[in-house]
Amino acid sequence: MDEKYMNEAIKEAKKALKLGEMPIGAVIVYENKIIARGYNKKELSNDPTMHAEMIVIRKASKKLSDWRLNKCSLYVTMEPCAMCMGAIVESRIENLFYGVENKKYHFINENITKFEKLVVKNGILQADVNQLMKDFFSLIRNR
């Protein structure tokens, strides 16, 4: 199931890539159904909070009419930044699955999970996500 949902996050990331955004996509799953989808829109919106994770957390909260996302799982192509990890913990998401590490924030994220009940699993479809990142950096270098 992890690969199925990560493939959906990758589909979202490809939408971001087509728009010139960092290719990060995310989905939130509740009771084996995707209830929220999103991708980075930071450049398009000129809003530094428009990360894929923040977008799907807002959508899932609206869908469930609750800020508490208990029993929800988040699938995201890259390990979340510090801002997004804070929102993940605050929203009480139970499971976090991601494709590749974010070397900039890995230490923060590794340590925050020691104090929270968040279950974290990484490396899901890592090769596919790495290829998306390579495509993105190739695109921006050729601008």
Short mmCIF file of N, CA and C in Angstrom, two decimals:
data_model
loop_
_atom_site.label_atom_id
_atom_site.label_comp_id
_atom_site.label_asym_id
_atom_site.label_seq_id
_atom_site.Cartn_x
_atom_site.Cartn_y
_atom_site.Cartn_z
N MET A 1 0.82 -1.21 0.00
CA MET A 1 0.00 0.00 0.00
C MET A 1 0.85 1.26 0.00
N ASP A 2 2.01 1.21 0.68
CA ASP A 2 2.86 2.40 0.75
C ASP A 2 3.25 2.88 -0.64
N GLU A 3 3.62 1.96 -1.51
CA GLU A 3 4.02 2.34 -2.86
C GLU A 3 2.84 2.91 -3.65
N LYS A 4 1.67 2.36 -3.44
CA LYS A 4 0.48 2.87 -4.13
C LYS A 4 0.25 4.34 -3.80
N TYR A 5 0.29 4.67 -2.54
CA TYR A 5 0.04 6.06 -2.13
C TYR A 5 1.21 6.98 -2.47
N MET A 6 2.44 6.44 -2.40
CA MET A 6 3.59 7.26 -2.79
C MET A 6 3.53 7.56 -4.28
N ASN A 7 3.05 6.64 -5.08
CA ASN A 7 2.88 6.92 -6.51
C ASN A 7 1.91 8.07 -6.73
N GLU A 8 0.91 8.17 -5.90
CA GLU A 8 -0.04 9.28 -6.00
C GLU A 8 0.64 10.60 -5.61
N ALA A 9 1.50 10.56 -4.61
CA ALA A 9 2.26 11.75 -4.23
C ALA A 9 3.21 12.16 -5.37
N ILE A 10 3.80 11.18 -6.03
CA ILE A 10 4.69 11.45 -7.17
C ILE A 10 3.90 12.11 -8.31
N LYS A 11 2.67 11.66 -8.54
CA LYS A 11 1.83 12.30 -9.57
C LYS A 11 1.63 13.78 -9.25
N GLU A 12 1.43 14.09 -7.98
CA GLU A 12 1.28 15.48 -7.55
C GLU A 12 2.58 16.25 -7.77
N ALA A 13 3.70 15.62 -7.45
CA ALA A 13 5.01 16.26 -7.61
C ALA A 13 5.27 16.59 -9.08
N LYS A 14 4.82 15.73 -9.97
CA LYS A 14 5.00 15.98 -11.41
C LYS A 14 4.22 17.21 -11.86
N LYS A 15 3.10 17.47 -11.23
CA LYS A 15 2.33 18.69 -11.54
C LYS A 15 3.16 19.93 -11.16
N ALA A 16 3.80 19.85 -10.01
CA ALA A 16 4.65 20.96 -9.57
C ALA A 16 5.81 21.16 -10.54
N LEU A 17 6.43 20.06 -10.95
CA LEU A 17 7.55 20.13 -11.88
C LEU A 17 7.17 20.82 -13.18
N LYS A 18 6.00 20.49 -13.71
CA LYS A 18 5.53 21.11 -14.96
C LYS A 18 5.37 22.62 -14.82
N LEU A 19 5.13 23.08 -13.60
CA LEU A 19 4.95 24.51 -13.34
C LEU A 19 6.23 25.20 -12.91
N GLY A 20 7.33 24.45 -12.89
CA GLY A 20 8.61 25.02 -12.47
C GLY A 20 8.81 25.09 -10.97
N GLU A 21 7.93 24.44 -10.24
CA GLU A 21 8.05 24.38 -8.78
C GLU A 21 8.94 23.20 -8.39
N MET A 22 9.52 23.27 -7.20
CA MET A 22 10.24 22.12 -6.65
C MET A 22 9.26 20.95 -6.64
N PRO A 23 9.63 19.80 -7.22
CA PRO A 23 8.67 18.69 -7.37
C PRO A 23 8.41 17.91 -6.10
N ILE A 24 7.64 18.53 -5.24
CA ILE A 24 7.24 17.85 -4.01
C ILE A 24 5.73 17.73 -4.03
N GLY A 25 5.27 16.50 -3.87
CA GLY A 25 3.85 16.22 -3.86
C GLY A 25 3.50 15.45 -2.60
N ALA A 26 2.22 15.52 -2.22
CA ALA A 26 1.78 14.86 -1.00
C ALA A 26 0.33 14.43 -1.10
N VAL A 27 0.01 13.38 -0.36
CA VAL A 27 -1.38 12.95 -0.20
C VAL A 27 -1.58 12.56 1.26
N ILE A 28 -2.80 12.74 1.73
CA ILE A 28 -3.17 12.27 3.07
C ILE A 28 -4.22 11.19 2.91
N VAL A 29 -3.99 10.10 3.64
CA VAL A 29 -4.86 8.93 3.58
C VAL A 29 -5.56 8.75 4.92
N TYR A 30 -6.87 8.53 4.85
CA TYR A 30 -7.69 8.26 6.03
C TYR A 30 -8.60 7.09 5.69
N GLU A 31 -8.58 6.07 6.51
CA GLU A 31 -9.39 4.87 6.29
C GLU A 31 -9.20 4.31 4.88
N ASN A 32 -7.94 4.20 4.48
CA ASN A 32 -7.54 3.64 3.18
C ASN A 32 -8.06 4.41 1.98
N LYS A 33 -8.37 5.69 2.15
CA LYS A 33 -8.80 6.55 1.05
C LYS A 33 -8.00 7.84 1.08
N ILE A 34 -7.63 8.30 -0.11
CA ILE A 34 -6.96 9.59 -0.20
C ILE A 34 -8.01 10.67 0.01
N ILE A 35 -7.78 11.52 1.00
CA ILE A 35 -8.75 12.60 1.28
C ILE A 35 -8.20 13.97 0.92
N ALA A 36 -6.90 14.04 0.61
CA ALA A 36 -6.31 15.33 0.23
C ALA A 36 -5.08 15.09 -0.64
N ARG A 37 -4.93 15.97 -1.64
CA ARG A 37 -3.79 15.92 -2.56
C ARG A 37 -3.24 17.32 -2.69
N GLY A 38 -1.93 17.41 -2.93
CA GLY A 38 -1.36 18.73 -3.14
C GLY A 38 0.08 18.66 -3.60
N TYR A 39 0.56 19.79 -4.07
CA TYR A 39 1.95 19.91 -4.50
C TYR A 39 2.41 21.33 -4.19
N ASN A 40 3.73 21.50 -4.21
CA ASN A 40 4.31 22.81 -3.90
C ASN A 40 3.77 23.88 -4.82
N LYS A 41 3.44 25.03 -4.23
CA LYS A 41 2.94 26.18 -4.99
C LYS A 41 3.59 27.47 -4.47
N LYS A 42 4.76 27.34 -3.89
CA LYS A 42 5.45 28.48 -3.28
C LYS A 42 5.78 29.56 -4.31
N GLU A 43 6.30 29.18 -5.44
CA GLU A 43 6.66 30.15 -6.48
C GLU A 43 5.43 30.78 -7.11
N LEU A 44 4.44 29.95 -7.41
CA LEU A 44 3.21 30.44 -8.04
C LEU A 44 2.46 31.44 -7.17
N SER A 45 2.45 31.18 -5.87
CA SER A 45 1.66 31.99 -4.95
C SER A 45 2.46 33.10 -4.28
N ASN A 46 3.79 33.05 -4.43
CA ASN A 46 4.65 33.96 -3.68
C ASN A 46 4.36 33.89 -2.18
N ASP A 47 4.14 32.66 -1.73
CA ASP A 47 3.81 32.40 -0.32
C ASP A 47 4.71 31.28 0.19
N PRO A 48 5.60 31.59 1.13
CA PRO A 48 6.54 30.58 1.61
C PRO A 48 5.90 29.42 2.38
N THR A 49 4.62 29.53 2.72
CA THR A 49 3.96 28.43 3.44
C THR A 49 3.24 27.46 2.51
N MET A 50 3.26 27.70 1.23
CA MET A 50 2.52 26.85 0.29
C MET A 50 3.32 25.61 -0.11
N HIS A 51 3.76 24.88 0.90
CA HIS A 51 4.41 23.60 0.69
C HIS A 51 3.33 22.53 0.51
N ALA A 52 3.67 21.46 -0.17
CA ALA A 52 2.71 20.38 -0.41
C ALA A 52 2.08 19.87 0.89
N GLU A 53 2.90 19.73 1.92
CA GLU A 53 2.41 19.21 3.20
C GLU A 53 1.39 20.16 3.83
N MET A 54 1.69 21.43 3.80
CA MET A 54 0.77 22.42 4.39
C MET A 54 -0.56 22.44 3.64
N ILE A 55 -0.47 22.34 2.33
CA ILE A 55 -1.68 22.35 1.49
C ILE A 55 -2.56 21.15 1.81
N VAL A 56 -1.96 19.94 1.89
CA VAL A 56 -2.79 18.76 2.15
C VAL A 56 -3.31 18.72 3.58
N ILE A 57 -2.56 19.25 4.52
CA ILE A 57 -3.05 19.30 5.90
C ILE A 57 -4.28 20.20 5.96
N ARG A 58 -4.22 21.35 5.30
CA ARG A 58 -5.40 22.25 5.28
C ARG A 58 -6.60 21.56 4.62
N LYS A 59 -6.36 20.91 3.50
CA LYS A 59 -7.46 20.24 2.78
C LYS A 59 -8.05 19.10 3.61
N ALA A 60 -7.19 18.30 4.23
CA ALA A 60 -7.68 17.17 5.04
C ALA A 60 -8.46 17.65 6.26
N SER A 61 -7.98 18.72 6.88
CA SER A 61 -8.70 19.28 8.04
C SER A 61 -10.08 19.76 7.63
N LYS A 62 -10.15 20.39 6.48
CA LYS A 62 -11.45 20.86 5.97
C LYS A 62 -12.36 19.66 5.66
N LYS A 63 -11.80 18.65 5.01
CA LYS A 63 -12.58 17.46 4.63
C LYS A 63 -13.14 16.75 5.88
N LEU A 64 -12.33 16.64 6.92
CA LEU A 64 -12.76 15.95 8.14
C LEU A 64 -13.44 16.88 9.14
N SER A 65 -13.47 18.16 8.83
CA SER A 65 -14.02 19.18 9.74
C SER A 65 -13.39 19.09 11.12
N ASP A 66 -12.07 18.92 11.12
CA ASP A 66 -11.33 18.80 12.38
C ASP A 66 -9.86 19.07 12.12
N TRP A 67 -9.22 19.81 12.98
CA TRP A 67 -7.79 20.04 12.82
C TRP A 67 -6.98 18.83 13.28
N ARG A 68 -7.62 17.96 14.05
CA ARG A 68 -6.96 16.74 14.53
C ARG A 68 -7.05 15.68 13.43
N LEU A 69 -5.92 15.33 12.88
CA LEU A 69 -5.90 14.34 11.80
C LEU A 69 -5.46 12.98 12.32
N ASN A 70 -6.05 12.60 13.46
CA ASN A 70 -5.80 11.28 14.03
C ASN A 70 -6.15 10.22 12.99
N LYS A 71 -5.43 9.14 13.01
CA LYS A 71 -5.65 8.01 12.10
C LYS A 71 -5.35 8.35 10.64
N CYS A 72 -4.66 9.45 10.41
CA CYS A 72 -4.28 9.83 9.05
C CYS A 72 -2.81 9.52 8.81
N SER A 73 -2.50 9.24 7.55
CA SER A 73 -1.12 9.03 7.12
C SER A 73 -0.80 10.04 6.03
N LEU A 74 0.40 10.58 6.08
CA LEU A 74 0.87 11.53 5.09
C LEU A 74 1.96 10.87 4.26
N TYR A 75 1.80 10.92 2.95
CA TYR A 75 2.80 10.45 2.01
C TYR A 75 3.32 11.67 1.28
N VAL A 76 4.63 11.88 1.32
CA VAL A 76 5.23 13.04 0.67
C VAL A 76 6.54 12.62 0.01
N THR A 77 6.84 13.22 -1.11
CA THR A 77 7.99 12.79 -1.88
C THR A 77 9.32 13.09 -1.19
N MET A 78 9.41 14.18 -0.44
CA MET A 78 10.65 14.53 0.25
C MET A 78 10.37 14.74 1.74
N GLU A 79 11.34 14.40 2.54
CA GLU A 79 11.24 14.61 3.98
C GLU A 79 10.85 16.07 4.26
N PRO A 80 9.87 16.28 5.11
CA PRO A 80 9.38 17.64 5.37
C PRO A 80 10.41 18.55 6.03
N CYS A 81 10.24 19.85 5.77
CA CYS A 81 11.07 20.87 6.40
C CYS A 81 10.59 21.06 7.85
N ALA A 82 11.28 21.92 8.57
CA ALA A 82 10.94 22.16 9.97
C ALA A 82 9.52 22.71 10.13
N MET A 83 9.13 23.65 9.26
CA MET A 83 7.78 24.23 9.33
C MET A 83 6.72 23.14 9.15
N CYS A 84 6.92 22.31 8.14
CA CYS A 84 5.93 21.27 7.85
C CYS A 84 5.91 20.20 8.94
N MET A 85 7.08 19.87 9.50
CA MET A 85 7.10 18.90 10.60
C MET A 85 6.31 19.42 11.79
N GLY A 86 6.43 20.72 12.04
CA GLY A 86 5.65 21.30 13.13
C GLY A 86 4.16 21.14 12.89
N ALA A 87 3.72 21.39 11.65
CA ALA A 87 2.31 21.25 11.31
C ALA A 87 1.86 19.79 11.38
N ILE A 88 2.73 18.89 10.97
CA ILE A 88 2.41 17.45 11.02
C ILE A 88 2.19 17.03 12.47
N VAL A 89 3.10 17.42 13.35
CA VAL A 89 2.98 17.07 14.77
C VAL A 89 1.74 17.73 15.37
N GLU A 90 1.53 19.01 15.09
CA GLU A 90 0.38 19.73 15.65
C GLU A 90 -0.95 19.14 15.18
N SER A 91 -0.99 18.66 13.94
CA SER A 91 -2.24 18.11 13.41
C SER A 91 -2.48 16.66 13.85
N ARG A 92 -1.50 16.11 14.54
CA ARG A 92 -1.61 14.75 15.09
C ARG A 92 -1.69 13.65 14.04
N ILE A 93 -1.12 13.91 12.88
CA ILE A 93 -0.99 12.85 11.88
C ILE A 93 -0.22 11.70 12.52
N GLU A 94 -0.65 10.48 12.27
CA GLU A 94 -0.04 9.33 12.94
C GLU A 94 1.14 8.73 12.20
N ASN A 95 1.11 8.77 10.87
CA ASN A 95 2.16 8.13 10.09
C ASN A 95 2.68 9.08 9.02
N LEU A 96 4.00 9.11 8.87
CA LEU A 96 4.65 9.91 7.85
C LEU A 96 5.51 9.00 6.99
N PHE A 97 5.26 9.01 5.69
CA PHE A 97 6.02 8.23 4.74
C PHE A 97 6.62 9.18 3.72
N TYR A 98 7.92 9.06 3.45
CA TYR A 98 8.51 9.93 2.44
C TYR A 98 9.52 9.16 1.59
N GLY A 99 9.80 9.76 0.42
CA GLY A 99 10.66 9.10 -0.55
C GLY A 99 12.14 9.34 -0.31
N VAL A 100 12.55 10.62 -0.23
CA VAL A 100 13.96 10.95 -0.06
C VAL A 100 14.17 11.87 1.13
N GLU A 101 15.38 11.80 1.68
CA GLU A 101 15.73 12.66 2.80
C GLU A 101 15.94 14.09 2.33
N ASN A 102 15.67 15.00 3.22
CA ASN A 102 15.95 16.42 3.02
C ASN A 102 17.16 16.71 3.91
N LYS A 103 18.33 16.73 3.32
CA LYS A 103 19.56 16.85 4.10
C LYS A 103 19.60 18.13 4.94
N LYS A 104 18.89 19.15 4.51
CA LYS A 104 18.87 20.42 5.24
C LYS A 104 18.15 20.29 6.58
N TYR A 105 17.13 19.45 6.65
CA TYR A 105 16.30 19.35 7.86
C TYR A 105 16.31 17.98 8.51
N HIS A 106 17.10 17.06 8.00
CA HIS A 106 17.05 15.69 8.50
C HIS A 106 17.30 15.60 10.00
N PHE A 107 18.26 16.32 10.52
CA PHE A 107 18.57 16.26 11.94
C PHE A 107 17.38 16.69 12.79
N ILE A 108 16.71 17.77 12.39
CA ILE A 108 15.54 18.26 13.12
C ILE A 108 14.45 17.20 13.12
N ASN A 109 14.15 16.67 11.94
CA ASN A 109 13.06 15.71 11.81
C ASN A 109 13.37 14.40 12.53
N GLU A 110 14.62 13.99 12.48
CA GLU A 110 15.02 12.76 13.17
C GLU A 110 14.81 12.90 14.67
N ASN A 111 15.09 14.06 15.20
CA ASN A 111 14.98 14.27 16.64
C ASN A 111 13.56 14.55 17.11
N ILE A 112 12.76 15.22 16.30
CA ILE A 112 11.38 15.52 16.72
C ILE A 112 10.57 14.24 16.90
N THR A 113 10.85 13.23 16.08
CA THR A 113 10.09 11.98 16.18
C THR A 113 10.41 11.20 17.45
N LYS A 114 11.50 11.53 18.11
CA LYS A 114 11.83 10.88 19.37
C LYS A 114 10.89 11.31 20.49
N PHE A 115 10.26 12.48 20.31
CA PHE A 115 9.39 13.03 21.36
C PHE A 115 7.91 12.95 21.02
N GLU A 116 7.60 12.51 19.85
CA GLU A 116 6.21 12.44 19.41
C GLU A 116 5.84 11.01 19.07
N LYS A 117 4.55 10.75 18.93
CA LYS A 117 4.06 9.41 18.61
C LYS A 117 4.05 9.14 17.11
N LEU A 118 4.63 10.02 16.35
CA LEU A 118 4.64 9.91 14.90
C LEU A 118 5.49 8.72 14.45
N VAL A 119 4.90 7.87 13.60
CA VAL A 119 5.63 6.75 13.01
C VAL A 119 6.15 7.23 11.66
N VAL A 120 7.45 7.06 11.43
CA VAL A 120 8.09 7.56 10.22
C VAL A 120 8.73 6.41 9.45
N LYS A 121 8.51 6.42 8.14
CA LYS A 121 9.15 5.43 7.26
C LYS A 121 9.65 6.18 6.03
N ASN A 122 10.91 5.96 5.67
CA ASN A 122 11.45 6.65 4.52
C ASN A 122 11.95 5.69 3.45
N GLY A 123 12.36 6.27 2.31
CA GLY A 123 12.93 5.48 1.23
C GLY A 123 11.90 4.84 0.32
N ILE A 124 10.64 5.26 0.41
CA ILE A 124 9.59 4.66 -0.42
C ILE A 124 9.69 5.23 -1.83
N LEU A 125 9.91 4.36 -2.81
CA LEU A 125 10.08 4.73 -4.22
C LEU A 125 11.17 5.80 -4.37
N GLN A 126 12.22 5.62 -3.61
CA GLN A 126 13.32 6.57 -3.57
C GLN A 126 13.92 6.86 -4.95
N ALA A 127 14.12 5.84 -5.76
CA ALA A 127 14.72 6.04 -7.09
C ALA A 127 13.83 6.93 -7.96
N ASP A 128 12.53 6.73 -7.89
CA ASP A 128 11.59 7.53 -8.68
C ASP A 128 11.62 9.00 -8.24
N VAL A 129 11.66 9.22 -6.94
CA VAL A 129 11.68 10.58 -6.41
C VAL A 129 13.02 11.24 -6.75
N ASN A 130 14.11 10.50 -6.61
CA ASN A 130 15.42 11.06 -6.97
C ASN A 130 15.45 11.50 -8.43
N GLN A 131 14.82 10.74 -9.30
CA GLN A 131 14.78 11.11 -10.72
C GLN A 131 14.01 12.42 -10.92
N LEU A 132 12.91 12.59 -10.20
CA LEU A 132 12.16 13.85 -10.27
C LEU A 132 13.04 15.02 -9.84
N MET A 133 13.80 14.84 -8.78
CA MET A 133 14.68 15.91 -8.31
C MET A 133 15.75 16.22 -9.34
N LYS A 134 16.32 15.19 -9.96
CA LYS A 134 17.32 15.41 -11.01
C LYS A 134 16.71 16.18 -12.17
N ASP A 135 15.50 15.81 -12.55
CA ASP A 135 14.80 16.51 -13.65
C ASP A 135 14.61 17.98 -13.31
N PHE A 136 14.24 18.25 -12.07
CA PHE A 136 14.01 19.63 -11.64
C PHE A 136 15.29 20.44 -11.70
N PHE A 137 16.37 19.91 -11.13
CA PHE A 137 17.61 20.68 -11.10
C PHE A 137 18.20 20.84 -12.50
N SER A 138 17.97 19.87 -13.35
CA SER A 138 18.40 20.00 -14.74
C SER A 138 17.61 21.11 -15.43
N LEU A 139 16.33 21.18 -15.15
CA LEU A 139 15.45 22.21 -15.73
C LEU A 139 15.88 23.60 -15.29
N ILE A 140 16.13 23.79 -14.00
CA ILE A 140 16.46 25.15 -13.55
C ILE A 140 17.88 25.56 -13.95
N ARG A 141 18.77 24.61 -14.13
CA ARG A 141 20.13 24.95 -14.59
C ARG A 141 20.12 25.39 -16.05
N ASN A 142 19.15 24.92 -16.81
CA ASN A 142 19.08 25.24 -18.24
C ASN A 142 18.24 26.46 -18.55
N ARG A 143 17.81 27.17 -17.53
CA ARG A 143 16.99 28.37 -17.75
C ARG A 143 17.84 29.52 -18.22
#
